[in-house]
CSV table of C-alpha atoms in Angstrom, one decimal:
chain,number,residue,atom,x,y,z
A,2,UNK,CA,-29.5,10.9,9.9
A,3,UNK,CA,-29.3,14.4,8.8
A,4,UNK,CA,-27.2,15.6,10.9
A,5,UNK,CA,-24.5,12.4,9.4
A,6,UNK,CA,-25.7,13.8,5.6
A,7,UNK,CA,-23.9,17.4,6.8
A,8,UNK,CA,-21.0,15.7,8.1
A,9,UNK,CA,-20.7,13.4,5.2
A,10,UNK,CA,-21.1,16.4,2.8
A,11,UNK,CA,-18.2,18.5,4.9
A,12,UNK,CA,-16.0,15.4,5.2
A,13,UNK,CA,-16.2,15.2,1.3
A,14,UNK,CA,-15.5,19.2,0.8
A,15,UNK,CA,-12.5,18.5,2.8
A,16,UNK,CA,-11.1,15.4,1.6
A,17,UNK,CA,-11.2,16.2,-2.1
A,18,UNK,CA,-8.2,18.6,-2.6
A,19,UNK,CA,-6.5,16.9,-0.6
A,20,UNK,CA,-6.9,13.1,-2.0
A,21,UNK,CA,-6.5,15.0,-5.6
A,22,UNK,CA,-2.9,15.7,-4.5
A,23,UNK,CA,-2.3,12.1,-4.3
A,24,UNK,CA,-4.2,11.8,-7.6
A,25,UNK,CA,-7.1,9.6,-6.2
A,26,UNK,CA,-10.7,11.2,-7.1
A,27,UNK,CA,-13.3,10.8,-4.0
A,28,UNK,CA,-16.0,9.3,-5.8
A,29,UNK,CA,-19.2,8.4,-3.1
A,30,UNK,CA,-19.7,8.0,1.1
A,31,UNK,CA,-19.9,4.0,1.9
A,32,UNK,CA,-20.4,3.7,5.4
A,33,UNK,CA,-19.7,4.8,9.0
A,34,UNK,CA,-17.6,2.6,10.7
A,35,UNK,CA,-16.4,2.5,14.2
A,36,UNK,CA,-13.4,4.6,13.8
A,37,UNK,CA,-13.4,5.6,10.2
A,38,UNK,CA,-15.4,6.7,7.6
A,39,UNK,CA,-15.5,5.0,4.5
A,40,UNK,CA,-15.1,6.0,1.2
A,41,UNK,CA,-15.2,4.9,-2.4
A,42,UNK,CA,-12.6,6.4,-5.2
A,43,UNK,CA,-10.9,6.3,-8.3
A,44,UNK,CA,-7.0,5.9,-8.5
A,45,UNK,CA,-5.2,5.1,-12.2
A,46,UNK,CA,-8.8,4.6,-13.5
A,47,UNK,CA,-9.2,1.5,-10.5
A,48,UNK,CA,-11.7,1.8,-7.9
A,49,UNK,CA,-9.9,2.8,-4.7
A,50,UNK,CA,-11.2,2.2,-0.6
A,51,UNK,CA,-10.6,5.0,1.6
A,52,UNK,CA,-11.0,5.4,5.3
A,53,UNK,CA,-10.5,8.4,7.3
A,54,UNK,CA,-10.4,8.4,10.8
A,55,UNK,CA,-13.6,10.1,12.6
A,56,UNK,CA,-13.4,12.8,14.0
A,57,UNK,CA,-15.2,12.0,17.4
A,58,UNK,CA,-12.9,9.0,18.2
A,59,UNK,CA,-9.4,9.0,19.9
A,60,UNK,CA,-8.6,5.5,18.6
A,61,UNK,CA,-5.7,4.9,15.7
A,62,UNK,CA,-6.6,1.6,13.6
A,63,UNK,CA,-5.7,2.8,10.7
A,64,UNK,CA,-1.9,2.5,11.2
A,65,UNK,CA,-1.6,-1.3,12.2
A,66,UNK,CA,-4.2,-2.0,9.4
A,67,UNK,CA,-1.5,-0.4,6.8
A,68,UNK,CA,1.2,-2.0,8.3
A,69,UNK,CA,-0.4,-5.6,8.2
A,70,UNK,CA,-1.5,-4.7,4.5
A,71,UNK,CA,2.3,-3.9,3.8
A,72,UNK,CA,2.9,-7.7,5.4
A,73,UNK,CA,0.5,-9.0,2.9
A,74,UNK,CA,1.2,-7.1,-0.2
A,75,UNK,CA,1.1,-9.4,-3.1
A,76,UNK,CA,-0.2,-12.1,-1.2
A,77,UNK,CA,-4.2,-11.7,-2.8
A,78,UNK,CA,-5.8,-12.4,0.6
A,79,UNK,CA,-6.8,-8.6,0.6
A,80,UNK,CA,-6.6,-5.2,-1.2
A,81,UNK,CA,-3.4,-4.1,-0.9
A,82,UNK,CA,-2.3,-1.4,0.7
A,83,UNK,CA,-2.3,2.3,-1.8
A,84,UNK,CA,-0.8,4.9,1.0
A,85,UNK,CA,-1.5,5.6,4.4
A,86,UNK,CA,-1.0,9.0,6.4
A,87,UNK,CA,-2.5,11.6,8.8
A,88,UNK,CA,-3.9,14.8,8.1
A,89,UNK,CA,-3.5,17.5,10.9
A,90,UNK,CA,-3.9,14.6,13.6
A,91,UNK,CA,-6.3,12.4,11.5
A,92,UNK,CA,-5.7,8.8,9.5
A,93,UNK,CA,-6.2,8.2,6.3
A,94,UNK,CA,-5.5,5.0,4.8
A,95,UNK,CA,-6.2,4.1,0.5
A,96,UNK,CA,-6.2,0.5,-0.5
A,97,UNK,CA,-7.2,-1.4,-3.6
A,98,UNK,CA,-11.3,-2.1,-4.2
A,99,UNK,CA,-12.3,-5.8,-4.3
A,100,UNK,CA,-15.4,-6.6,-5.7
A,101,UNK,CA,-17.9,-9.2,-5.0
A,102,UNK,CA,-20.8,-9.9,-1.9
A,103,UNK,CA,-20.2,-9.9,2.0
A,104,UNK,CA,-20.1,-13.7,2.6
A,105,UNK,CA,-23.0,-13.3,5.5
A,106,UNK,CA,-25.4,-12.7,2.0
A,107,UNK,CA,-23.7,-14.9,-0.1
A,108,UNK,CA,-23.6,-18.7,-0.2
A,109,UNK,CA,-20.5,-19.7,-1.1
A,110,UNK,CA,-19.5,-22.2,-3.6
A,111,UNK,CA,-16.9,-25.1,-2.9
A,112,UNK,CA,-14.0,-23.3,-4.7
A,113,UNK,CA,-15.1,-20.3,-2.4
A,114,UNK,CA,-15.1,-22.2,0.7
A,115,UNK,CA,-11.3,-24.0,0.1
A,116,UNK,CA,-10.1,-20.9,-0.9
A,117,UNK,CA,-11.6,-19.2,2.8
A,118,UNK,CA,-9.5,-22.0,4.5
A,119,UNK,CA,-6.7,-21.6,2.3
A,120,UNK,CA,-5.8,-17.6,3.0
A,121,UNK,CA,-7.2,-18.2,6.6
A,122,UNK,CA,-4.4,-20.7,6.9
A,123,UNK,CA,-1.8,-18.0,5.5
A,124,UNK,CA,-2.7,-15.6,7.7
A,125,UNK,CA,-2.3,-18.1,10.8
A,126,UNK,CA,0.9,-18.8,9.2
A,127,UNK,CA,2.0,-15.3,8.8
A,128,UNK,CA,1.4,-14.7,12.3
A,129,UNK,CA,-1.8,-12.3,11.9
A,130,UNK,CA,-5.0,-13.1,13.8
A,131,UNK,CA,-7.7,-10.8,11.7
A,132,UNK,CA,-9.7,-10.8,15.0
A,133,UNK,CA,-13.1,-10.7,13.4
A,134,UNK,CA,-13.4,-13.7,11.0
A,135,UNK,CA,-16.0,-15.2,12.3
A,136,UNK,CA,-19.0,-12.8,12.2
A,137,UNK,CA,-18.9,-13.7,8.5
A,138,UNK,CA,-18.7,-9.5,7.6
A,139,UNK,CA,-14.7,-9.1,6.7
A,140,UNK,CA,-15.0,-11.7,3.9
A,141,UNK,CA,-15.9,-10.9,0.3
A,142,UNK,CA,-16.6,-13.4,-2.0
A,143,UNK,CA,-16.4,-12.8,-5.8
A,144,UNK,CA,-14.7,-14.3,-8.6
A,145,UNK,CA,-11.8,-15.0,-5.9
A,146,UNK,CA,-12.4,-14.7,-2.2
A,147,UNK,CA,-10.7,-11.6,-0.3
A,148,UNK,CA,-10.5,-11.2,3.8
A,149,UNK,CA,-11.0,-7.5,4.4
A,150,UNK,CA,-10.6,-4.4,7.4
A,151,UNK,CA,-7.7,-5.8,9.5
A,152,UNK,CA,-8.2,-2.6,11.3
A,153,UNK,CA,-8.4,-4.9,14.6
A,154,UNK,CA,-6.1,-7.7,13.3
A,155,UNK,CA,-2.8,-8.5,15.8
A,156,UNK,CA,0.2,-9.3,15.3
A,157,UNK,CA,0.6,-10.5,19.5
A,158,UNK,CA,-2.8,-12.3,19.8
A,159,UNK,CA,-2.0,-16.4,18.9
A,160,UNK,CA,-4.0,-16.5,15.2
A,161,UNK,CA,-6.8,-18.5,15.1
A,162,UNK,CA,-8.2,-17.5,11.2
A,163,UNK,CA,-8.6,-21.0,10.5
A,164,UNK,CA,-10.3,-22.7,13.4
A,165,UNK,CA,-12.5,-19.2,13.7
A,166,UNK,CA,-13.4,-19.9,9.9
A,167,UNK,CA,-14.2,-23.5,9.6
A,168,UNK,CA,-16.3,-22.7,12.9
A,169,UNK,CA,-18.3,-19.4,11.1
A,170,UNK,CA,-18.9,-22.1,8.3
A,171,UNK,CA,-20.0,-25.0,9.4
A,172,UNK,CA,-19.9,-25.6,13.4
A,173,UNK,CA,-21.5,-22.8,14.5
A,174,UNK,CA,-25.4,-22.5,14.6
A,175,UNK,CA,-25.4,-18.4,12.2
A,176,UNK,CA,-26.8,-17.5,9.3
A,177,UNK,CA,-24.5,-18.6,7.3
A,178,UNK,CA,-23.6,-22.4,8.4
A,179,UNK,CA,-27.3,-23.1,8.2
A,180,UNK,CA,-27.6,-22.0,4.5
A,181,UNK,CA,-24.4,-23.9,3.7
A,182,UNK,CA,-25.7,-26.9,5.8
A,183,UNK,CA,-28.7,-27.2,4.0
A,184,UNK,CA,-26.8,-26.5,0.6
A,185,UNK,CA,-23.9,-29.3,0.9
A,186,UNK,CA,-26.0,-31.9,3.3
A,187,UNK,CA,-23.3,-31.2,6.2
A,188,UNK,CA,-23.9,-34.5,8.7
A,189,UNK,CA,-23.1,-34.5,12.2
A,190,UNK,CA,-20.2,-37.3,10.9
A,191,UNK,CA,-19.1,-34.6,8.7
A,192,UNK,CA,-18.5,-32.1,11.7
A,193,UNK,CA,-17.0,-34.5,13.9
A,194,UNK,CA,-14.4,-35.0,11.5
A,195,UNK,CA,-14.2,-31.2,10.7
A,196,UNK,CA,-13.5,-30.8,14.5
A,197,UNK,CA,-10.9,-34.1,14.6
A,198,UNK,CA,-9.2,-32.5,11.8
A,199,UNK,CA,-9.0,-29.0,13.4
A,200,UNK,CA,-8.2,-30.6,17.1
A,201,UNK,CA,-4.9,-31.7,15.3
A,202,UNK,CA,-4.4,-28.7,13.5
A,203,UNK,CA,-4.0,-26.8,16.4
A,204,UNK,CA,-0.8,-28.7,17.1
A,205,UNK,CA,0.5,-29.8,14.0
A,206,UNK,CA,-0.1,-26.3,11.9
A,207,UNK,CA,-0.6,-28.6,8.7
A,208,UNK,CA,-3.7,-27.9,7.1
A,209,UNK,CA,-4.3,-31.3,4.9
A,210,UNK,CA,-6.4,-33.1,7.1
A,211,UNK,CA,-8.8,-29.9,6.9
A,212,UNK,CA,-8.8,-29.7,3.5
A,213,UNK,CA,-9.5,-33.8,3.0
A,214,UNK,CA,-12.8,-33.3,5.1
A,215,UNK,CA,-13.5,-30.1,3.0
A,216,UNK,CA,-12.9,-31.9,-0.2
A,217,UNK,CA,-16.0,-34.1,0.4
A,218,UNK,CA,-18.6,-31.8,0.0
């Protein structure tokens, strides 16, 4: 843990001068993630993400995720997209703060939950498959809902944002479709048509008959 303090505090010393060029003040550390570190700034007087690749890993995320933020630009399904570069081999990618819980500690209201299946059902539209959906940990519910880090989203895979989604939330046995479970009264007739209505979703791409079941509870 110390040793990740040092690093933290030399990542920081470096990334100052050279975010202040771009006019975006490094405010705090967030997290480590598994290819980037995380930041939180300041840019125009906004709050500001920033990730920077690590050091110790070869992979490049950080490029596709700009390039899918670029696709959604305007689109309020996510932050959008500041800049994106590298720095002497390194990525560095700045998009807009959204604020609000992680859904995994949250329990979402109805609103939240139609508004999970409607930008679920953009991105399958759009093409995108986020990839990570379901774990519950890329979705930020506030006073909208925002799908976040598309570092591992695709372009090529066949999207399944929706299905993965409505299966996170209610047909899956988590954390988070037992809280909602017990908070709506979801039935076992209520799943079955959940999983009618997503059986002919699959082939049909029209998303009413998903939000008529939704719209019940």
């Amino acid at each position: 843990m110390y040793m990740l303090q040092e690093i933290i505090k030399d990542e920081i010393r470096k990334l100052k001068p050279i975010l202040s060029n771009y006019g975006i003040k490094l405010e705090r550390f967030l997290a480590k993630g598994t290819t980037s570190y995380v930041f939180l700034g300041t840019f125009n007087e906004e709050k500001v993400i920033i990730k920077y690749q690590r050091p110790d890993t070869p992979r490049k995320t950080l490029e596709r995720e700009a390039h899918i933020l670029e696709i959604l630009r305007g689109r309020n399904i996510t932050g959008d997209l500041i800049f994106y570069t590298q720095i002497k081999g390194r990525e560095l990618l700045v998009r807009e703060y959204v604020d609000g819980e992680l859904l995994i500690n949250t329990l979402p209201k109805k609103e939240d939950i139609l508004k999970i299946a409607e930008k679920a059902y953009t991105l399958d539209i759009l093409g995108i498959d986020h990839g990570q959906i379901q774990g519950g940990k890329h979705i930020i519910v506030g006073n909208d809902v925002w799908i976040i880090d598309f570092e591992k989203a695709s372009t090529r895979r066949k999207p399944r944002n929706l299905t993965s989604a409505m299966a996170m939330l209610f047909l899956s046995n988590n954390v988070i479709s037992r809280r909602i479970s017990i908070k709506y009264g979801i039935t076992g007739d209520f799943k079955e048509m959940l999983r009618s209505a997503l059986r002919e979703y699959k082939v049909s791409k029209d998303i009413e008959k998903v939000m008529e079941v939704l719209s019940i509870l």
